[in-house]
Amino acid sequence: MKLPEMILFDYGQTLVNEQKFDGIKGTEAVLKYAVKNKYNLTAEQIRHEADIINHELGRFDVSLKYLCQTEIPNTMFTPYLYESQGIEIPLSIEEIDKIFWDAASPGVPTDGIESFLIFLRENKIRTGVISNIAYAQSIVSGRINTLLPGNGFEFIITSSNYIFRKPHNRIFGLALEKAGLHAESVWYVGDNYECDIKGAADAGITPVWYTGADGNTNTNIVHNDVFTIKKWDELEDRLKELAVV
């Protein structure tokens, strides 16, 4: 390993510790804004239909999630879901995304990430974000900037805005192009082994596996070929070691 010029981060369960997703709560929050509900559908009924559509599309299917490397953004999914069910909501897709997401899966910064980002800024190590996420890019950026003010991220890349999902090489390649750097100068930190760790490694980027978020399912899995951390100060210590080599 050599000291990176830039560190890229995953969003969910890496930068931000999100609560377990509750689609019914999210839909209940959105339905409060409906001006028409032709069939008087409940949040449970709407989520059931959403699950059927998602299954047809292979969207969010755990058995397929690493094979589905192109994104179907909510800018397409949400209008179809509600309008096909006779529901009219006089809000923009971005507004619906925020209402739904805030209710379905609120989040807080992972322990120690704010201090670690300050350390990176002070040491002139550049930062950015690559996230597999269907919410509108503006809403994702808004949440990150609200929870981590002054984060210093040069860019926030979302699959919702750029087609490709990790572990596809193209989304990592886009980040390198935006950064103006070669892969060997960049590290990528994420919680998901298949999408984040293998994806970054296949793109020639040095991966760092973060397993410190609540509910992380990777805590009992060991890959000796990957630098793994549970706390951000472990990564800070590694960077300090490399700085004096």
PDB file of C-alpha atoms in Angstrom:
ATOM      1  CA  MET A   1       0.000   0.000   0.000  1.00  0.00           C
ATOM      2  CA  LYS A   2       1.036   3.585  -0.623  1.00  0.00           C
ATOM      3  CA  LEU A   3      -0.594   6.759   0.653  1.00  0.00           C
ATOM      4  CA  PRO A   4      -3.625   7.535  -1.538  1.00  0.00           C
ATOM      5  CA  GLU A   5      -4.264  10.852  -3.220  1.00  0.00           C
ATOM      6  CA  MET A   6      -8.002  10.261  -2.832  1.00  0.00           C
ATOM      7  CA  ILE A   7     -10.344   8.058  -0.809  1.00  0.00           C
ATOM      8  CA  LEU A   8     -13.795   7.274  -2.172  1.00  0.00           C
ATOM      9  CA  PHE A   9     -16.616   6.104   0.097  1.00  0.00           C
ATOM     10  CA  ASP A  10     -19.765   4.055  -0.170  1.00  0.00           C
ATOM     11  CA  TYR A  11     -22.812   5.774   1.367  1.00  0.00           C
ATOM     12  CA  GLY A  12     -25.104   3.358   3.228  1.00  0.00           C
ATOM     13  CA  GLN A  13     -23.643   1.561   6.257  1.00  0.00           C
ATOM     14  CA  THR A  14     -20.307   3.218   5.525  1.00  0.00           C
ATOM     15  CA  LEU A  15     -20.692   6.976   5.810  1.00  0.00           C
ATOM     16  CA  VAL A  16     -24.184   6.752   7.260  1.00  0.00           C
ATOM     17  CA  ASN A  17     -25.677   4.143   9.548  1.00  0.00           C
ATOM     18  CA  GLU A  18     -29.227   3.695   8.265  1.00  0.00           C
ATOM     19  CA  GLN A  19     -32.047   2.147  10.241  1.00  0.00           C
ATOM     20  CA  LYS A  20     -33.599  -1.036   8.886  1.00  0.00           C
ATOM     21  CA  PHE A  21     -35.698  -0.195   5.832  1.00  0.00           C
ATOM     22  CA  ASP A  22     -39.468   0.052   6.454  1.00  0.00           C
ATOM     23  CA  GLY A  23     -41.264   0.615   3.156  1.00  0.00           C
ATOM     24  CA  ILE A  24     -44.687   0.768   4.765  1.00  0.00           C
ATOM     25  CA  LYS A  25     -43.681   3.700   6.977  1.00  0.00           C
ATOM     26  CA  GLY A  26     -42.252   5.442   3.944  1.00  0.00           C
ATOM     27  CA  THR A  27     -45.394   4.888   1.906  1.00  0.00           C
ATOM     28  CA  GLU A  28     -47.624   6.044   4.767  1.00  0.00           C
ATOM     29  CA  ALA A  29     -45.672   9.302   4.868  1.00  0.00           C
ATOM     30  CA  VAL A  30     -46.073   9.815   1.106  1.00  0.00           C
ATOM     31  CA  LEU A  31     -49.793   8.985   1.117  1.00  0.00           C
ATOM     32  CA  LYS A  32     -50.458  11.937   3.416  1.00  0.00           C
ATOM     33  CA  TYR A  33     -49.832  14.149   0.384  1.00  0.00           C
ATOM     34  CA  ALA A  34     -52.130  12.264  -2.001  1.00  0.00           C
ATOM     35  CA  VAL A  35     -54.992  14.307  -3.491  1.00  0.00           C
ATOM     36  CA  LYS A  36     -56.480  11.248  -5.178  1.00  0.00           C
ATOM     37  CA  ASN A  37     -56.545   7.592  -4.145  1.00  0.00           C
ATOM     38  CA  LYS A  38     -59.007   6.072  -6.586  1.00  0.00           C
ATOM     39  CA  TYR A  39     -59.139   2.633  -4.965  1.00  0.00           C
ATOM     40  CA  ASN A  40     -58.554   3.754  -1.357  1.00  0.00           C
ATOM     41  CA  LEU A  41     -55.399   1.691  -1.198  1.00  0.00           C
ATOM     42  CA  THR A  42     -53.469   1.346   2.033  1.00  0.00           C
ATOM     43  CA  ALA A  43     -49.725   1.684   2.398  1.00  0.00           C
ATOM     44  CA  GLU A  44     -49.518  -2.092   2.826  1.00  0.00           C
ATOM     45  CA  GLN A  45     -51.337  -2.685  -0.460  1.00  0.00           C
ATOM     46  CA  ILE A  46     -49.133  -0.224  -2.325  1.00  0.00           C
ATOM     47  CA  ARG A  47     -45.966  -1.785  -0.933  1.00  0.00           C
ATOM     48  CA  HIS A  48     -47.246  -5.212  -1.961  1.00  0.00           C
ATOM     49  CA  GLU A  49     -47.615  -3.963  -5.531  1.00  0.00           C
ATOM     50  CA  ALA A  50     -44.163  -2.358  -5.341  1.00  0.00           C
ATOM     51  CA  ASP A  51     -42.709  -5.696  -4.250  1.00  0.00           C
ATOM     52  CA  ILE A  52     -44.366  -7.443  -7.201  1.00  0.00           C
ATOM     53  CA  ILE A  53     -42.967  -4.899  -9.676  1.00  0.00           C
ATOM     54  CA  ASN A  54     -39.516  -5.004  -8.090  1.00  0.00           C
ATOM     55  CA  HIS A  55     -39.526  -8.802  -8.344  1.00  0.00           C
ATOM     56  CA  GLU A  56     -40.470  -8.634 -12.024  1.00  0.00           C
ATOM     57  CA  LEU A  57     -37.581  -6.242 -12.634  1.00  0.00           C
ATOM     58  CA  GLY A  58     -35.070  -8.146 -10.502  1.00  0.00           C
ATOM     59  CA  ARG A  59     -34.757  -4.950  -8.495  1.00  0.00           C
ATOM     60  CA  PHE A  60     -33.456  -5.357  -4.925  1.00  0.00           C
ATOM     61  CA  ASP A  61     -33.613  -9.165  -5.240  1.00  0.00           C
ATOM     62  CA  VAL A  62     -30.930 -10.433  -2.852  1.00  0.00           C
ATOM     63  CA  SER A  63     -30.223 -13.432  -5.084  1.00  0.00           C
ATOM     64  CA  LEU A  64     -29.684 -11.185  -8.109  1.00  0.00           C
ATOM     65  CA  LYS A  65     -28.386  -7.926  -6.614  1.00  0.00           C
ATOM     66  CA  TYR A  66     -24.765  -8.416  -7.702  1.00  0.00           C
ATOM     67  CA  LEU A  67     -25.824  -9.443 -11.209  1.00  0.00           C
ATOM     68  CA  CYS A  68     -28.050  -6.394 -11.721  1.00  0.00           C
ATOM     69  CA  GLN A  69     -25.489  -3.755 -12.561  1.00  0.00           C
ATOM     70  CA  THR A  70     -27.734  -1.132 -14.128  1.00  0.00           C
ATOM     71  CA  GLU A  71     -30.035   1.071 -12.074  1.00  0.00           C
ATOM     72  CA  ILE A  72     -33.771   1.663 -12.416  1.00  0.00           C
ATOM     73  CA  PRO A  73     -34.034   5.038 -10.673  1.00  0.00           C
ATOM     74  CA  ASN A  74     -37.008   6.178  -8.654  1.00  0.00           C
ATOM     75  CA  THR A  75     -37.565   8.921 -11.232  1.00  0.00           C
ATOM     76  CA  MET A  76     -38.960   6.081 -13.372  1.00  0.00           C
ATOM     77  CA  PHE A  77     -40.247   3.672 -10.739  1.00  0.00           C
ATOM     78  CA  THR A  78     -42.169   6.017  -8.455  1.00  0.00           C
ATOM     79  CA  PRO A  79     -44.432   7.674 -11.066  1.00  0.00           C
ATOM     80  CA  TYR A  80     -45.371   4.276 -12.477  1.00  0.00           C
ATOM     81  CA  LEU A  81     -46.097   2.804  -9.052  1.00  0.00           C
ATOM     82  CA  TYR A  82     -48.479   5.517  -7.891  1.00  0.00           C
ATOM     83  CA  GLU A  83     -50.112   6.453 -11.183  1.00  0.00           C
ATOM     84  CA  SER A  84     -50.782   2.807 -12.091  1.00  0.00           C
ATOM     85  CA  GLN A  85     -52.637   2.477  -8.776  1.00  0.00           C
ATOM     86  CA  GLY A  86     -54.832   5.516  -9.401  1.00  0.00           C
ATOM     87  CA  ILE A  87     -52.968   7.673  -6.894  1.00  0.00           C
ATOM     88  CA  GLU A  88     -52.153  11.320  -7.542  1.00  0.00           C
ATOM     89  CA  ILE A  89     -49.497  13.117  -5.507  1.00  0.00           C
ATOM     90  CA  PRO A  90     -48.839  16.760  -6.473  1.00  0.00           C
ATOM     91  CA  LEU A  91     -45.146  16.669  -5.580  1.00  0.00           C
ATOM     92  CA  SER A  92     -41.930  16.293  -7.558  1.00  0.00           C
ATOM     93  CA  ILE A  93     -40.222  12.913  -7.601  1.00  0.00           C
ATOM     94  CA  GLU A  94     -37.403  14.442  -5.553  1.00  0.00           C
ATOM     95  CA  GLU A  95     -39.883  15.580  -2.901  1.00  0.00           C
ATOM     96  CA  ILE A  96     -41.517  12.140  -2.810  1.00  0.00           C
ATOM     97  CA  ASP A  97     -38.096  10.486  -2.536  1.00  0.00           C
ATOM     98  CA  LYS A  98     -37.156  12.614   0.461  1.00  0.00           C
ATOM     99  CA  ILE A  99     -40.462  12.085   2.277  1.00  0.00           C
ATOM    100  CA  PHE A 100     -40.349   8.344   1.648  1.00  0.00           C
ATOM    101  CA  TRP A 101     -36.672   7.879   2.535  1.00  0.00           C
ATOM    102  CA  ASP A 102     -36.755   9.994   5.682  1.00  0.00           C
ATOM    103  CA  ALA A 103     -39.628   7.903   7.020  1.00  0.00           C
ATOM    104  CA  ALA A 104     -38.534   4.499   5.707  1.00  0.00           C
ATOM    105  CA  SER A 105     -34.860   4.578   6.619  1.00  0.00           C
ATOM    106  CA  PRO A 106     -33.499   7.527   8.619  1.00  0.00           C
ATOM    107  CA  GLY A 107     -29.790   7.521   9.305  1.00  0.00           C
ATOM    108  CA  VAL A 108     -26.991   8.947  11.420  1.00  0.00           C
ATOM    109  CA  PRO A 109     -23.260   9.259  10.686  1.00  0.00           C
ATOM    110  CA  THR A 110     -21.253   6.154  11.477  1.00  0.00           C
ATOM    111  CA  ASP A 111     -19.213   6.473  14.664  1.00  0.00           C
ATOM    112  CA  GLY A 112     -16.087   8.522  14.112  1.00  0.00           C
ATOM    113  CA  ILE A 113     -16.609   9.380  10.447  1.00  0.00           C
ATOM    114  CA  GLU A 114     -16.782  13.146  11.044  1.00  0.00           C
ATOM    115  CA  SER A 115     -13.374  13.160  12.752  1.00  0.00           C
ATOM    116  CA  PHE A 116     -11.907  10.956  10.049  1.00  0.00           C
ATOM    117  CA  LEU A 117     -13.103  13.287   7.283  1.00  0.00           C
ATOM    118  CA  ILE A 118     -11.530  16.221   9.132  1.00  0.00           C
ATOM    119  CA  PHE A 119      -8.261  14.266   9.307  1.00  0.00           C
ATOM    120  CA  LEU A 120      -8.386  13.666   5.540  1.00  0.00           C
ATOM    121  CA  ARG A 121      -9.017  17.353   4.810  1.00  0.00           C
ATOM    122  CA  GLU A 122      -6.188  18.436   7.089  1.00  0.00           C
ATOM    123  CA  ASN A 123      -3.845  16.028   5.316  1.00  0.00           C
ATOM    124  CA  LYS A 124      -5.014  17.075   1.846  1.00  0.00           C
ATOM    125  CA  ILE A 125      -6.356  13.656   0.910  1.00  0.00           C
ATOM    126  CA  ARG A 126      -9.219  14.200  -1.517  1.00  0.00           C
ATOM    127  CA  THR A 127     -12.590  12.505  -1.047  1.00  0.00           C
ATOM    128  CA  GLY A 128     -15.735  11.543  -2.953  1.00  0.00           C
ATOM    129  CA  VAL A 129     -18.684   9.141  -2.870  1.00  0.00           C
ATOM    130  CA  ILE A 130     -19.950   6.318  -5.093  1.00  0.00           C
ATOM    131  CA  SER A 131     -23.333   4.882  -4.073  1.00  0.00           C
ATOM    132  CA  ASN A 132     -25.654   2.212  -5.421  1.00  0.00           C
ATOM    133  CA  ILE A 133     -28.958   3.925  -4.732  1.00  0.00           C
ATOM    134  CA  ALA A 134     -32.246   4.546  -6.524  1.00  0.00           C
ATOM    135  CA  TYR A 135     -33.137   7.826  -4.813  1.00  0.00           C
ATOM    136  CA  ALA A 136     -32.641  11.045  -6.766  1.00  0.00           C
ATOM    137  CA  GLN A 137     -29.049  12.245  -6.726  1.00  0.00           C
ATOM    138  CA  SER A 138     -30.025  15.639  -5.326  1.00  0.00           C
ATOM    139  CA  ILE A 139     -31.766  13.983  -2.374  1.00  0.00           C
ATOM    140  CA  VAL A 140     -28.811  11.701  -1.665  1.00  0.00           C
ATOM    141  CA  SER A 141     -26.424  14.670  -1.769  1.00  0.00           C
ATOM    142  CA  GLY A 142     -28.785  16.623   0.457  1.00  0.00           C
ATOM    143  CA  ARG A 143     -28.856  13.903   3.096  1.00  0.00           C
ATOM    144  CA  ILE A 144     -25.085  13.462   3.063  1.00  0.00           C
ATOM    145  CA  ASN A 145     -24.453  17.200   3.289  1.00  0.00           C
ATOM    146  CA  THR A 146     -26.984  17.551   6.120  1.00  0.00           C
ATOM    147  CA  LEU A 147     -25.589  14.662   8.168  1.00  0.00           C
ATOM    148  CA  LEU A 148     -21.947  15.419   7.367  1.00  0.00           C
ATOM    149  CA  PRO A 149     -21.722  19.203   6.924  1.00  0.00           C
ATOM    150  CA  GLY A 150     -18.415  20.456   5.603  1.00  0.00           C
ATOM    151  CA  ASN A 151     -17.566  16.950   4.381  1.00  0.00           C
ATOM    152  CA  GLY A 152     -15.379  18.199   1.535  1.00  0.00           C
ATOM    153  CA  PHE A 153     -16.530  15.590  -0.989  1.00  0.00           C
ATOM    154  CA  GLU A 154     -15.567  16.648  -4.500  1.00  0.00           C
ATOM    155  CA  PHE A 155     -18.450  14.685  -6.006  1.00  0.00           C
ATOM    156  CA  ILE A 156     -21.239  12.307  -5.042  1.00  0.00           C
ATOM    157  CA  ILE A 157     -21.887   9.706  -7.748  1.00  0.00           C
ATOM    158  CA  THR A 158     -25.168   7.795  -7.534  1.00  0.00           C
ATOM    159  CA  SER A 159     -26.244   4.900  -9.732  1.00  0.00           C
ATOM    160  CA  SER A 160     -29.619   6.670  -9.991  1.00  0.00           C
ATOM    161  CA  ASN A 161     -27.924   9.411 -11.981  1.00  0.00           C
ATOM    162  CA  TYR A 162     -25.274   7.432 -13.872  1.00  0.00           C
ATOM    163  CA  ILE A 163     -26.919   4.136 -14.970  1.00  0.00           C
ATOM    164  CA  PHE A 164     -24.328   1.699 -13.635  1.00  0.00           C
ATOM    165  CA  ARG A 165     -24.278  -0.040 -10.267  1.00  0.00           C
ATOM    166  CA  LYS A 166     -21.270  -1.328  -8.385  1.00  0.00           C
ATOM    167  CA  PRO A 167     -19.512  -3.707  -8.936  1.00  0.00           C
ATOM    168  CA  HIS A 168     -19.627  -2.579 -12.588  1.00  0.00           C
ATOM    169  CA  ASN A 169     -16.276  -1.173 -13.682  1.00  0.00           C
ATOM    170  CA  ARG A 170     -17.895   1.781 -15.414  1.00  0.00           C
ATOM    171  CA  ILE A 171     -19.083   3.517 -12.258  1.00  0.00           C
ATOM    172  CA  PHE A 172     -15.601   3.286 -10.739  1.00  0.00           C
ATOM    173  CA  GLY A 173     -14.118   4.455 -14.028  1.00  0.00           C
ATOM    174  CA  LEU A 174     -16.415   7.472 -13.977  1.00  0.00           C
ATOM    175  CA  ALA A 175     -15.122   8.430 -10.534  1.00  0.00           C
ATOM    176  CA  LEU A 176     -11.521   8.160 -11.694  1.00  0.00           C
ATOM    177  CA  GLU A 177     -12.281  10.356 -14.692  1.00  0.00           C
ATOM    178  CA  LYS A 178     -13.992  12.978 -12.537  1.00  0.00           C
ATOM    179  CA  ALA A 179     -11.060  12.895 -10.113  1.00  0.00           C
ATOM    180  CA  GLY A 180      -8.427  13.016 -12.859  1.00  0.00           C
ATOM    181  CA  LEU A 181      -6.524  10.190 -11.162  1.00  0.00           C
ATOM    182  CA  HIS A 182      -5.261   6.712 -11.996  1.00  0.00           C
ATOM    183  CA  ALA A 183      -6.675   3.771 -10.061  1.00  0.00           C
ATOM    184  CA  GLU A 184      -3.444   3.118  -8.165  1.00  0.00           C
ATOM    185  CA  SER A 185      -3.745   6.542  -6.497  1.00  0.00           C
ATOM    186  CA  VAL A 186      -7.213   5.870  -5.082  1.00  0.00           C
ATOM    187  CA  TRP A 187      -8.715   3.827  -2.237  1.00  0.00           C
ATOM    188  CA  TYR A 188     -12.358   2.847  -1.902  1.00  0.00           C
ATOM    189  CA  VAL A 189     -14.079   2.149   1.444  1.00  0.00           C
ATOM    190  CA  GLY A 190     -17.342   0.217   1.637  1.00  0.00           C
ATOM    191  CA  ASP A 191     -19.286  -2.315   3.669  1.00  0.00           C
ATOM    192  CA  ASN A 192     -20.392  -4.713   0.920  1.00  0.00           C
ATOM    193  CA  TYR A 193     -17.830  -7.297  -0.095  1.00  0.00           C
ATOM    194  CA  GLU A 194     -19.204  -8.099  -3.558  1.00  0.00           C
ATOM    195  CA  CYS A 195     -20.120  -4.601  -4.709  1.00  0.00           C
ATOM    196  CA  ASP A 196     -17.570  -2.474  -2.881  1.00  0.00           C
ATOM    197  CA  ILE A 197     -14.515  -4.608  -2.240  1.00  0.00           C
ATOM    198  CA  LYS A 198     -14.452  -6.849  -5.292  1.00  0.00           C
ATOM    199  CA  GLY A 199     -15.777  -4.062  -7.491  1.00  0.00           C
ATOM    200  CA  ALA A 200     -13.055  -1.631  -6.459  1.00  0.00           C
ATOM    201  CA  ALA A 201     -10.331  -4.281  -6.698  1.00  0.00           C
ATOM    202  CA  ASP A 202     -11.429  -5.280 -10.198  1.00  0.00           C
ATOM    203  CA  ALA A 203     -11.178  -1.612 -11.184  1.00  0.00           C
ATOM    204  CA  GLY A 204      -7.592  -1.496  -9.881  1.00  0.00           C
ATOM    205  CA  ILE A 205      -8.557   0.614  -6.852  1.00  0.00           C
ATOM    206  CA  THR A 206      -7.304  -0.376  -3.392  1.00  0.00           C
ATOM    207  CA  PRO A 207     -10.328  -1.558  -1.363  1.00  0.00           C
ATOM    208  CA  VAL A 208     -10.867  -1.095   2.369  1.00  0.00           C
ATOM    209  CA  TRP A 209     -13.629  -3.162   3.958  1.00  0.00           C
ATOM    210  CA  TYR A 210     -15.572  -1.286   6.652  1.00  0.00           C
ATOM    211  CA  THR A 211     -17.596  -3.555   8.953  1.00  0.00           C
ATOM    212  CA  GLY A 212     -18.402  -1.175  11.802  1.00  0.00           C
ATOM    213  CA  ALA A 213     -22.005  -0.175  11.012  1.00  0.00           C
ATOM    214  CA  ASP A 214     -24.930  -1.437  13.091  1.00  0.00           C
ATOM    215  CA  GLY A 215     -26.474  -4.583  11.690  1.00  0.00           C
ATOM    216  CA  ASN A 216     -23.472  -5.337   9.491  1.00  0.00           C
ATOM    217  CA  THR A 217     -23.628  -8.980   8.432  1.00  0.00           C
ATOM    218  CA  ASN A 218     -19.955  -9.274   7.503  1.00  0.00           C
ATOM    219  CA  THR A 219     -18.514  -9.353  11.009  1.00  0.00           C
ATOM    220  CA  ASN A 220     -17.863 -13.119  10.997  1.00  0.00           C
ATOM    221  CA  ILE A 221     -16.470 -13.243   7.453  1.00  0.00           C
ATOM    222  CA  VAL A 222     -12.722 -13.013   6.965  1.00  0.00           C
ATOM    223  CA  HIS A 223     -10.841 -12.246   3.756  1.00  0.00           C
ATOM    224  CA  ASN A 224      -7.166 -12.093   4.618  1.00  0.00           C
ATOM    225  CA  ASP A 225      -6.302 -10.370   1.351  1.00  0.00           C
ATOM    226  CA  VAL A 226      -8.392  -7.302   2.234  1.00  0.00           C
ATOM    227  CA  PHE A 227      -7.566  -4.545   4.713  1.00  0.00           C
ATOM    228  CA  THR A 228     -10.561  -4.606   7.065  1.00  0.00           C
ATOM    229  CA  ILE A 229     -11.563  -2.011   9.673  1.00  0.00           C
ATOM    230  CA  LYS A 230     -14.322  -1.747  12.256  1.00  0.00           C
ATOM    231  CA  LYS A 231     -13.415   1.766  13.420  1.00  0.00           C
ATOM    232  CA  TRP A 232     -12.368   4.796  11.425  1.00  0.00           C
ATOM    233  CA  ASP A 233      -9.339   5.458  13.606  1.00  0.00           C
ATOM    234  CA  GLU A 234      -7.898   2.140  12.370  1.00  0.00           C
ATOM    235  CA  LEU A 235      -7.808   3.583   8.872  1.00  0.00           C
ATOM    236  CA  GLU A 236      -6.437   6.873  10.173  1.00  0.00           C
ATOM    237  CA  ASP A 237      -3.623   4.982  11.894  1.00  0.00           C
ATOM    238  CA  ARG A 238      -2.781   3.135   8.669  1.00  0.00           C
ATOM    239  CA  LEU A 239      -2.593   6.402   6.758  1.00  0.00           C
ATOM    240  CA  LYS A 240      -0.313   7.904   9.395  1.00  0.00           C
ATOM    241  CA  GLU A 241       1.981   4.875   9.108  1.00  0.00           C
ATOM    242  CA  LEU A 242       2.179   5.226   5.339  1.00  0.00           C
ATOM    243  CA  ALA A 243       2.855   8.967   5.606  1.00  0.00           C
ATOM    244  CA  VAL A 244       6.141   8.348   7.428  1.00  0.00           C
ATOM    245  CA  VAL A 245       7.376   5.439   5.297  1.00  0.00           C
TER     246      VAL A 245
END
